């Protein structure tokens, strides 16, 4: 249960003291000039008072099989805050899966598809293990690679067998400072939207590798692991320019990620998402017009990121505009603790829709309006790790325990997308070809 919701708990009282300390000198009306998106971020971010989720879309409430998960977590929203429509999934999916899986579209947000509890409990554990053990290691870049000489076998494997192993920083360290924990908002940089017309320019852009922190200290793997924030998937992403670095070698997309993403895209009846043929619905698709009819065959995930959120982390509202293809599905998989997801419009002046995402939920952002919509994560909801990911799970011959301990205060988000549109030849070689 989320102890922050219990007024008698130590966590609640600590959050209350911190709130009073940080707001006692705040001027009245200081936030009246906030955009609707920023106002929503500030609404859901505070730990005290705990945010009211009554206007947050929570589709898990429509699934009786998740009632125990919801009651255990205590946090819950509402199933009817916005108009949603259930859409069909391909019949072959239902035939091959005993679980009842559903998909929903959201009124006013064309291209957004939510698939609650789409990923099975066993697959959730497999994806968590793959993310930590097999993916967050060389040759896939992580946020720590710039600052540390990470173990060749990977940070997680070294932690499992030798948690006290010391990892050395790349730069000479200061005796008085340490690498910050990096909680709170991630700093984002505005960039020019990518497109087929700008690809040659983007490909030729010079990029300066980030410098290692002079304040990074030697740390044990146990100390360093909570500072893991992301691991790259596929094409290398340059955070300095917010563009892909096509000069660097592209890595193969892990098969566990790729398999789930392909299953998601191929099981959705896209005619129920984009079947409208009015003139407005054709805007933003490019010279060739809508291509959703071909996604079942043409969609091939080739880039993305695995995000490792600790419970105090957030992701500021931003727009994904680095892909040459600005319409194909972005598939986002939630694992571990639940989160509040905000998705708005083409500017921050559009009030966003808040959605509660739980472990196993999948969100698909597709089409020109949705792919260019502002979105972010203002809050990870502590105490929401479901039982099937907890320490009491007797799975995999007892090897799950250290993963459960790590996931106690963690949310993993895997989001994968397609960089190049069908028929576009960038003159580059991809390992999944």
XYZ file of C-alpha atoms in Angstrom:
433
model
C 0.000 0.000 0.000
C 1.178 3.561 -0.690
C 2.088 4.810 2.812
C 2.100 8.402 1.546
C -1.705 8.168 1.512
C -1.772 7.279 5.229
C -1.720 10.480 7.373
C -0.292 8.501 10.312
C 2.700 7.180 8.364
C 6.257 8.458 8.666
C 6.411 9.084 4.912
C 3.297 11.293 5.017
C 4.625 13.367 7.921
C 8.040 13.757 6.272
C 6.439 14.907 3.013
C 4.246 17.362 4.930
C 7.258 18.895 6.704
C 9.123 19.242 3.422
C 6.096 20.863 1.793
C 5.727 23.464 4.527
C 9.441 24.219 4.499
C 9.631 24.769 0.744
C 6.388 26.750 0.339
C 6.222 29.011 3.417
C 7.908 31.941 1.615
C 6.233 31.389 -1.758
C 4.468 34.471 -3.120
C 0.715 34.198 -3.598
C -0.298 33.669 -7.228
C 3.250 32.778 -8.321
C 1.971 30.132 -10.748
C -0.883 32.019 -12.402
C 1.051 32.361 -15.676
C 1.629 28.635 -16.161
C 0.555 26.986 -19.403
C -2.162 24.319 -19.048
C 0.409 21.562 -19.561
C 2.800 22.974 -16.972
C -0.093 23.484 -14.558
C -0.993 19.792 -14.889
C 2.609 18.801 -14.212
C 2.619 20.851 -11.008
C -0.724 19.392 -9.984
C 0.415 15.774 -10.007
C 4.074 16.113 -9.047
C 3.885 17.062 -5.313
C 4.317 14.421 -2.650
C 2.323 16.588 -0.243
C -0.490 16.892 -0.259
C -0.822 13.656 -2.228
C -2.412 14.508 -5.582
C -6.100 13.902 -6.157
C -6.371 11.356 -8.989
C -10.140 11.520 -9.400
C -9.750 13.129 -12.837
C -7.065 10.688 -14.010
C -8.134 8.067 -16.543
C -7.601 4.629 -14.968
C -8.714 1.886 -17.353
C -7.625 -0.843 -14.939
C -10.867 -0.135 -13.081
C -12.735 -1.728 -15.993
C -10.945 -5.037 -15.430
C -12.231 -7.090 -12.501
C -9.122 -9.284 -12.590
C -7.000 -6.291 -11.500
C -9.062 -5.343 -8.447
C -6.555 -6.879 -6.006
C -3.694 -5.003 -7.700
C -5.583 -1.715 -7.421
C -6.544 -2.225 -3.771
C -2.993 -3.200 -2.851
C -1.584 -0.053 -4.448
C -4.274 2.266 -2.984
C -3.763 4.861 -5.738
C -6.596 4.876 -8.241
C -8.190 7.219 -10.730
C -11.499 7.021 -12.575
C -12.656 5.053 -15.603
C -14.898 7.791 -16.994
C -12.953 11.061 -16.817
C -12.773 11.236 -20.618
C -14.658 9.495 -23.373
C -12.986 6.272 -24.463
C -13.991 3.719 -27.056
C -13.106 0.040 -26.999
C -11.801 -1.161 -30.360
C -11.373 -4.659 -31.715
C -8.124 -6.574 -31.666
C -7.298 -9.011 -34.431
C -9.113 -12.315 -33.963
C -5.925 -14.377 -34.227
C -4.625 -12.677 -31.061
C -7.659 -13.776 -29.087
C -7.312 -17.291 -30.449
C -3.707 -17.554 -29.239
C -4.162 -16.023 -25.801
C -6.495 -17.188 -23.068
C -6.463 -13.746 -21.420
C -9.010 -11.130 -22.408
C -7.027 -8.239 -23.828
C -8.636 -4.970 -24.829
C -7.703 -1.761 -26.593
C -9.152 1.735 -26.238
C -8.996 4.986 -28.162
C -9.477 8.369 -26.489
C -11.825 11.047 -27.788
C -9.999 14.132 -29.019
C -6.659 12.335 -29.295
C -6.517 10.670 -32.730
C -3.866 7.977 -32.917
C -3.633 7.293 -29.178
C -4.342 3.655 -28.315
C -4.222 2.266 -24.764
C -3.935 -1.475 -24.169
C -4.357 -2.130 -20.422
C -2.582 -5.194 -19.036
C -1.520 -6.221 -22.530
C 1.802 -7.697 -21.396
C 1.420 -10.921 -19.415
C 2.893 -11.275 -15.929
C 5.554 -13.723 -17.122
C 6.523 -11.452 -20.011
C 6.734 -8.465 -17.651
C 9.323 -10.317 -15.599
C 11.170 -11.389 -18.750
C 11.310 -7.804 -20.042
C 12.574 -6.489 -16.689
C 15.310 -9.107 -16.565
C 16.243 -8.445 -20.177
C 16.335 -4.669 -19.649
C 18.692 -4.875 -16.672
C 20.784 -7.931 -17.401
C 21.033 -8.152 -21.181
C 20.290 -4.701 -22.543
C 21.761 -2.068 -20.196
C 25.346 -2.947 -21.093
C 27.850 -2.588 -23.913
C 27.325 -2.056 -26.826
C 24.074 -0.293 -25.812
C 24.909 3.128 -24.411
C 23.572 4.205 -21.005
C 23.620 7.546 -19.184
C 26.475 6.233 -17.023
C 28.862 5.388 -19.869
C 29.911 9.017 -20.307
C 31.052 9.242 -16.688
C 32.208 5.735 -15.715
C 34.222 2.767 -16.972
C 31.362 0.309 -16.644
C 32.116 -3.405 -16.239
C 32.277 -5.293 -19.582
C 29.693 -7.782 -18.316
C 27.304 -4.955 -17.456
C 26.456 -3.084 -14.272
C 23.620 -5.405 -13.264
C 25.519 -8.681 -13.605
C 28.459 -7.270 -11.673
C 26.092 -6.013 -8.976
C 24.504 -9.461 -8.636
C 27.789 -11.260 -8.058
C 29.854 -8.501 -6.482
C 27.822 -5.533 -5.194
C 30.894 -3.991 -3.519
C 32.954 -3.881 -6.730
C 34.179 -0.319 -7.243
C 33.490 1.360 -10.607
C 35.993 4.052 -11.545
C 35.046 7.442 -13.077
C 36.417 8.442 -16.470
C 37.561 11.888 -15.365
C 39.807 12.698 -12.393
C 37.391 13.140 -9.519
C 37.040 16.012 -7.084
C 37.646 15.025 -3.457
C 34.672 17.068 -2.240
C 31.887 16.429 -4.748
C 29.962 13.452 -6.011
C 27.886 12.810 -9.089
C 24.349 13.978 -8.202
C 21.570 11.436 -7.919
C 19.755 13.196 -10.800
C 16.242 13.092 -9.330
C 13.565 15.409 -10.637
C 12.969 16.739 -14.146
C 15.281 15.699 -16.940
C 16.589 18.702 -18.836
C 15.300 18.743 -22.395
C 16.545 20.569 -25.467
C 14.433 21.907 -28.318
C 15.328 20.669 -31.788
C 14.220 21.078 -35.387
C 11.703 18.393 -36.459
C 13.281 15.669 -38.576
C 11.826 14.829 -41.985
C 12.918 13.214 -45.272
C 13.746 16.697 -46.556
C 16.134 17.437 -43.660
C 17.738 13.993 -43.399
C 20.900 14.895 -45.359
C 21.478 17.890 -43.112
C 20.888 15.865 -39.942
C 23.214 13.143 -41.127
C 26.045 15.632 -41.726
C 25.691 17.507 -38.422
C 28.810 17.572 -36.275
C 28.355 16.236 -32.764
C 30.591 16.784 -29.776
C 30.636 13.891 -27.292
C 29.598 14.992 -23.794
C 32.446 15.448 -21.339
C 32.651 13.143 -18.314
C 31.742 14.737 -15.015
C 34.695 16.052 -13.026
C 32.687 15.408 -9.865
C 32.064 11.701 -10.381
C 33.432 9.612 -7.520
C 34.448 5.945 -7.478
C 31.314 4.070 -6.455
C 30.334 0.494 -5.803
C 27.950 -1.172 -8.220
C 25.302 -1.114 -5.457
C 25.683 2.678 -5.170
C 25.770 3.255 -8.912
C 22.789 1.113 -9.890
C 20.092 3.561 -8.614
C 21.688 6.210 -10.857
C 21.027 4.240 -14.016
C 18.489 6.344 -15.911
C 18.382 5.093 -19.506
C 19.793 2.624 -22.018
C 19.696 3.265 -25.760
C 17.902 0.957 -28.233
C 18.877 0.672 -31.914
C 20.028 3.906 -33.559
C 22.251 5.981 -31.278
C 20.566 9.079 -29.895
C 22.565 12.254 -29.282
C 21.096 13.991 -26.243
C 23.085 17.151 -26.949
C 21.284 17.839 -30.236
C 18.198 15.648 -29.675
C 18.859 13.968 -33.008
C 19.993 10.495 -34.018
C 23.688 10.093 -34.757
C 23.570 8.119 -37.986
C 27.380 8.110 -38.198
C 27.512 5.666 -35.292
C 26.937 1.950 -35.625
C 23.322 0.975 -35.081
C 22.655 -1.840 -32.615
C 20.178 -4.646 -33.110
C 16.861 -4.131 -31.335
C 16.548 -6.759 -28.617
C 14.220 -9.544 -29.699
C 12.077 -9.415 -26.513
C 11.353 -5.725 -27.160
C 10.861 -6.201 -30.876
C 8.499 -9.147 -30.426
C 6.114 -7.286 -28.107
C 6.131 -4.140 -30.269
C 5.355 -6.071 -33.446
C 2.582 -7.967 -31.685
C 1.031 -4.722 -30.478
C 1.064 -3.003 -33.876
C -0.158 -6.059 -35.763
C -3.036 -6.841 -33.393
C -4.667 -3.399 -33.567
C -7.436 -2.900 -36.123
C -6.113 0.404 -37.451
C -9.237 1.041 -39.471
C -10.995 1.621 -36.129
C -8.355 4.187 -35.214
C -7.929 6.102 -38.496
C -10.917 4.968 -40.540
C -12.274 8.516 -40.900
C -11.482 9.967 -44.344
C -12.398 13.650 -43.914
C -9.939 16.248 -45.193
C -8.707 17.198 -41.711
C -7.666 13.622 -41.004
C -5.259 13.758 -43.956
C -3.203 16.632 -42.519
C 0.353 15.875 -41.484
C 0.716 12.471 -43.119
C 3.127 13.684 -45.804
C 2.993 13.751 -49.590
C 2.030 10.082 -49.873
C -0.922 10.422 -47.514
C -1.865 8.100 -44.626
C 0.115 4.872 -44.429
C -1.614 3.180 -41.503
C -3.127 0.537 -43.795
C 0.387 -0.867 -44.333
C 1.687 -0.813 -40.750
C 0.988 -4.492 -40.203
C 3.649 -5.221 -42.830
C 5.811 -2.079 -42.910
C 6.295 -1.379 -39.202
C 9.792 -2.300 -38.030
C 11.013 -0.869 -34.704
C 14.601 0.308 -35.029
C 15.211 2.813 -32.218
C 14.112 3.692 -28.720
C 15.108 3.835 -25.102
C 14.681 1.941 -21.857
C 13.963 4.441 -19.077
C 14.716 3.509 -15.469
C 12.671 5.797 -13.206
C 13.127 5.976 -9.458
C 10.070 7.109 -7.509
C 11.185 10.756 -7.314
C 12.000 11.016 -11.021
C 9.904 12.906 -13.552
C 10.000 13.499 -17.295
C 9.149 17.039 -18.361
C 6.613 17.627 -21.098
C 8.247 17.339 -24.494
C 7.661 16.400 -28.136
C 9.318 13.503 -29.985
C 10.412 14.939 -33.314
C 13.704 13.215 -34.053
C 12.319 10.428 -36.251
C 12.278 10.915 -40.022
C 8.943 9.111 -39.960
C 6.634 11.280 -37.876
C 3.546 9.075 -38.065
C 4.384 5.392 -37.472
C 3.557 3.907 -34.051
C 5.616 4.613 -30.966
C 5.028 1.690 -28.603
C 5.492 2.370 -24.879
C 5.520 -0.466 -22.323
C 5.110 0.171 -18.570
C 6.758 -2.147 -16.037
C 6.913 -1.935 -12.252
C 5.465 0.960 -10.275
C 2.593 2.928 -11.781
C 2.886 6.450 -13.182
C 0.811 9.445 -14.233
C 1.172 10.018 -17.983
C 0.161 13.354 -19.493
C -0.565 13.785 -23.205
C -1.760 17.054 -24.678
C -1.589 18.800 -28.040
C 0.876 20.423 -30.406
C 1.683 23.165 -27.861
C 1.805 23.411 -24.081
C -1.280 25.628 -24.279
C -3.456 22.536 -24.725
C -4.609 21.000 -21.447
C -3.325 17.406 -21.294
C -5.245 14.229 -20.542
C -3.889 12.507 -17.394
C -3.698 8.706 -17.625
C -2.695 6.240 -14.907
C -0.400 3.590 -16.370
C 0.177 0.374 -14.449
C 2.604 -2.480 -14.974
C 1.838 -4.378 -18.164
C -0.040 -1.490 -19.797
C 0.939 -0.452 -23.314
C 0.410 2.957 -24.909
C 0.675 3.502 -28.658
C 1.189 7.009 -30.040
C 0.592 7.049 -33.790
C -0.357 9.393 -36.589
C 0.796 13.016 -37.056
C -1.266 14.642 -34.292
C -0.440 12.140 -31.556
C 3.232 11.660 -32.461
C 3.809 15.419 -32.269
C 1.789 15.893 -29.069
C 3.398 17.118 -25.864
C 3.633 14.367 -23.285
C 5.459 13.627 -20.039
C 5.574 11.822 -16.699
C 5.084 14.186 -13.736
C 4.824 11.490 -11.103
C 5.820 7.917 -10.297
C 3.353 6.482 -7.760
C 5.273 4.866 -4.926
C 4.026 1.643 -3.394
C 2.326 0.413 -6.565
C 4.544 -2.542 -7.491
C 2.108 -5.419 -8.195
C 2.438 -8.721 -6.349
C 3.545 -10.615 -9.441
C 6.722 -8.504 -9.460
C 7.307 -8.626 -5.704
C 9.730 -10.601 -3.575
C 7.191 -13.308 -2.858
C 7.253 -14.544 -6.460
C 8.659 -18.051 -6.791
C 9.671 -17.695 -10.403
C 12.775 -18.699 -12.332
C 14.180 -20.997 -9.630
C 14.417 -18.222 -7.075
C 16.483 -15.859 -9.233
C 13.774 -13.179 -9.221
C 14.507 -11.864 -5.688
C 17.165 -9.234 -6.589
C 14.991 -7.944 -9.421
C 12.055 -7.593 -7.021
C 14.227 -5.641 -4.585
C 15.325 -3.256 -7.333
C 11.804 -2.830 -8.721
C 10.393 -1.951 -5.275
C 11.082 1.745 -5.995
C 11.435 1.640 -9.781
C 9.402 2.029 -12.932
C 10.854 0.774 -16.206
C 9.487 2.169 -19.425
C 10.443 0.664 -22.764
C 9.491 2.825 -25.720
C 10.363 1.850 -29.250
C 9.730 3.585 -32.551
C 10.501 3.472 -36.266
C 12.944 6.104 -37.530
C 12.487 5.825 -41.308
C 9.197 5.711 -43.243
C 8.378 2.940 -45.674
C 10.080 3.439 -49.035
C 12.671 5.924 -47.727
C 16.227 4.800 -48.486
C 18.714 6.491 -46.169
C 21.640 4.531 -47.572
C 22.311 2.990 -44.152
C 22.493 -0.659 -43.114
C 20.288 -1.896 -40.263
C 21.136 -5.172 -38.457
C 17.502 -6.312 -38.388
C 17.350 -6.255 -42.219
